[in-house]
Coordinates of C-alpha atoms in Angstrom, one line a residue:
M1 CA -5.3 80.5 -65.6
K2 CA -5.9 77.8 -68.0
P3 CA -4.5 75.1 -65.6
S4 CA -6.7 76.1 -62.7
L5 CA -9.9 76.2 -64.9
S6 CA -9.1 72.7 -66.2
W7 CA -8.4 71.5 -62.7
M8 CA -11.8 72.8 -61.5
F9 CA -13.6 71.1 -64.4
M10 CA -11.9 67.8 -63.5
L11 CA -13.0 68.1 -59.9
L12 CA -16.6 68.6 -61.0
L13 CA -16.4 65.5 -63.2
V14 CA -15.0 63.4 -60.4
K15 CA -17.6 64.7 -58.0
E16 CA -20.4 63.9 -60.4
T17 CA -19.0 60.3 -60.9
I18 CA -18.8 59.7 -57.2
S19 CA -22.3 61.0 -56.6
Q20 CA -23.7 58.8 -59.4
D21 CA -22.0 55.7 -58.0
F22 CA -23.2 56.4 -54.5
M23 CA -26.9 57.0 -55.4
E24 CA -27.5 54.3 -57.9
P25 CA -27.2 50.5 -57.2
S26 CA -24.2 48.8 -58.5
V27 CA -24.6 46.1 -61.1
N28 CA -22.6 43.8 -58.7
I29 CA -25.2 44.3 -56.0
L30 CA -28.0 43.3 -58.3
I31 CA -26.1 40.2 -59.4
E32 CA -25.5 39.3 -55.8
L33 CA -29.2 39.8 -54.9
K34 CA -30.3 37.5 -57.8
S35 CA -27.8 34.9 -56.6
I36 CA -29.1 35.1 -53.0
M37 CA -32.7 34.8 -54.2
G38 CA -31.7 31.7 -56.2
K39 CA -30.1 30.2 -53.1
I40 CA -33.2 30.9 -51.0
K41 CA -35.4 29.2 -53.6
V42 CA -33.1 26.1 -53.6
M43 CA -33.3 26.1 -49.7
E44 CA -37.1 26.3 -49.8
E45 CA -37.2 23.4 -52.2
K46 CA -34.9 21.3 -50.0
I47 CA -37.0 22.1 -46.9
N48 CA -40.1 21.0 -48.7
E49 CA -38.4 17.8 -49.8
L50 CA -37.2 17.1 -46.2
Q51 CA -40.7 17.7 -44.8
M52 CA -42.1 15.2 -47.3
E53 CA -39.4 12.7 -46.3
N54 CA -40.3 13.2 -42.7
R55 CA -44.0 12.6 -43.4
E56 CA -43.1 9.4 -45.1
Q57 CA -41.0 8.2 -42.2
N58 CA -43.8 9.0 -39.8
V59 CA -46.1 6.8 -41.8
Q60 CA -43.4 4.0 -41.7
I61 CA -43.0 4.4 -37.9
E62 CA -46.8 4.2 -37.4
A63 CA -46.8 0.9 -39.5
L64 CA -44.0 -0.5 -37.3
K65 CA -45.9 0.2 -34.1
V66 CA -48.6 -2.4 -34.9
R67 CA -46.1 -5.2 -35.7
M68 CA -46.1 -6.5 -32.1
N69 CA -48.6 -9.3 -31.5
T70 CA -49.6 -8.4 -27.9
T71 CA -51.5 -11.6 -27.4
H72 CA -48.5 -13.8 -28.0
G73 CA -45.7 -11.2 -27.4
I74 CA -44.1 -11.8 -30.8
F75 CA -42.6 -9.0 -32.9
T76 CA -42.5 -9.5 -36.7
A77 CA -40.1 -7.4 -38.7
P78 CA -42.1 -5.4 -41.3
V79 CA -39.0 -4.5 -43.3
K80 CA -35.4 -5.8 -43.7
G81 CA -33.2 -3.7 -41.5
V82 CA -31.0 -3.3 -38.4
Y83 CA -33.1 -3.4 -35.2
Y84 CA -32.2 -2.7 -31.6
F85 CA -33.8 -4.6 -28.7
N86 CA -33.5 -3.9 -25.0
I87 CA -34.8 -5.9 -22.0
V88 CA -34.8 -4.9 -18.3
L89 CA -35.6 -7.5 -15.5
F90 CA -36.4 -6.6 -11.9
N91 CA -36.2 -9.2 -9.2
A92 CA -37.3 -8.7 -5.6
N93 CA -37.1 -12.3 -4.2
P94 CA -36.2 -15.9 -5.0
P95 CA -36.1 -17.7 -7.4
S96 CA -33.8 -16.1 -9.9
A97 CA -35.2 -14.2 -12.9
G98 CA -34.1 -15.0 -16.4
V99 CA -35.2 -14.9 -20.1
H100 CA -33.7 -15.3 -23.5
I101 CA -34.4 -13.1 -26.5
I102 CA -35.3 -15.4 -29.4
K103 CA -34.9 -14.6 -33.1
N104 CA -37.1 -17.0 -35.1
R105 CA -36.2 -20.1 -33.1
A106 CA -32.7 -19.4 -32.0
R107 CA -31.4 -17.9 -28.8
V108 CA -29.7 -14.6 -29.4
V109 CA -29.0 -13.2 -25.9
S110 CA -29.9 -14.0 -22.3
I111 CA -30.5 -12.0 -19.2
T112 CA -30.5 -13.4 -15.7
D113 CA -30.7 -11.9 -12.2
N114 CA -30.2 -13.7 -9.0
P115 CA -32.3 -12.8 -6.0
P116 CA -31.1 -9.7 -4.1
G117 CA -28.4 -10.1 -1.5
E118 CA -27.9 -7.1 0.8
D119 CA -30.4 -4.9 -0.9
S120 CA -34.1 -5.7 -1.2
E121 CA -34.3 -5.1 -5.0
D122 CA -32.2 -5.9 -8.0
T123 CA -32.3 -5.1 -11.7
A124 CA -30.5 -6.5 -14.7
S125 CA -30.5 -5.5 -18.4
N126 CA -29.2 -6.6 -21.7
S127 CA -29.5 -5.4 -25.3
V128 CA -28.8 -6.6 -28.8
T129 CA -28.6 -5.1 -32.3
L130 CA -29.8 -7.5 -35.0
L131 CA -30.1 -7.6 -38.8
L132 CA -33.6 -8.9 -39.5
E133 CA -35.2 -10.0 -42.7
K134 CA -38.7 -9.0 -43.4
G135 CA -40.9 -11.5 -41.5
D136 CA -38.3 -12.5 -38.9
Q137 CA -39.8 -12.9 -35.5
I138 CA -38.5 -11.8 -32.1
H139 CA -39.9 -12.8 -28.7
I140 CA -38.8 -13.5 -25.1
E141 CA -38.7 -17.0 -23.6
L142 CA -38.5 -17.8 -19.9
I143 CA -35.4 -19.7 -18.9
E144 CA -36.1 -23.1 -17.2
K145 CA -36.5 -22.8 -13.4
R146 CA -36.5 -19.0 -13.6
K147 CA -39.2 -16.5 -13.2
V148 CA -40.2 -13.0 -14.2
Y149 CA -41.2 -10.9 -11.2
T150 CA -44.3 -8.7 -11.7
D151 CA -46.1 -6.1 -9.7
L152 CA -48.1 -2.9 -10.4
A153 CA -44.9 -0.8 -10.7
G154 CA -44.1 -2.1 -14.2
R155 CA -40.4 -2.5 -13.6
N156 CA -39.8 -5.0 -16.3
S157 CA -39.6 -3.9 -19.9
F158 CA -38.9 -5.2 -23.4
S159 CA -38.5 -2.7 -26.2
G160 CA -37.1 -2.4 -29.7
H161 CA -37.0 -0.2 -32.7
L162 CA -35.7 -0.1 -36.3
L163 CA -32.3 1.7 -36.5
F164 CA -32.3 1.8 -40.3
P165 CA -33.8 -0.2 -43.2
T166 CA -31.3 -2.0 -45.4
E167 CA -33.3 -2.2 -48.6

């Protein structure tokens, strides 16, 4: 009888140990929970940092918007950086349309469009990516004996933006 009584006692001990492990949190779970809470805190800090960065970039973008002299059509680079410019010309009738994009006083790229042939409307476009120093100026210059067609539809455009600052 001694072996069976010992055996029963062992079963009770095992049952008690299993119950205790099941009902109480493990130390590993608490360690994992603390680790996760630490990671969440780091993520919150990073989100706050990115939001501040975004606010600063919005301020920079607002400052760039006012760099175009609308009276003379001259853009002045507010910061050193890589800029992208695009121009679209529409032409509905003779003579041919054509302009140059000028950086400071040098021609950078040209766009021309002959009058339409078989169709009644024609469009041409060109773009350029430039490294500009702070204070560099960009404008459009009409090519000799060419024109820029205009009407109320606003089919011609010249636009540009900062891709990234280099300082």
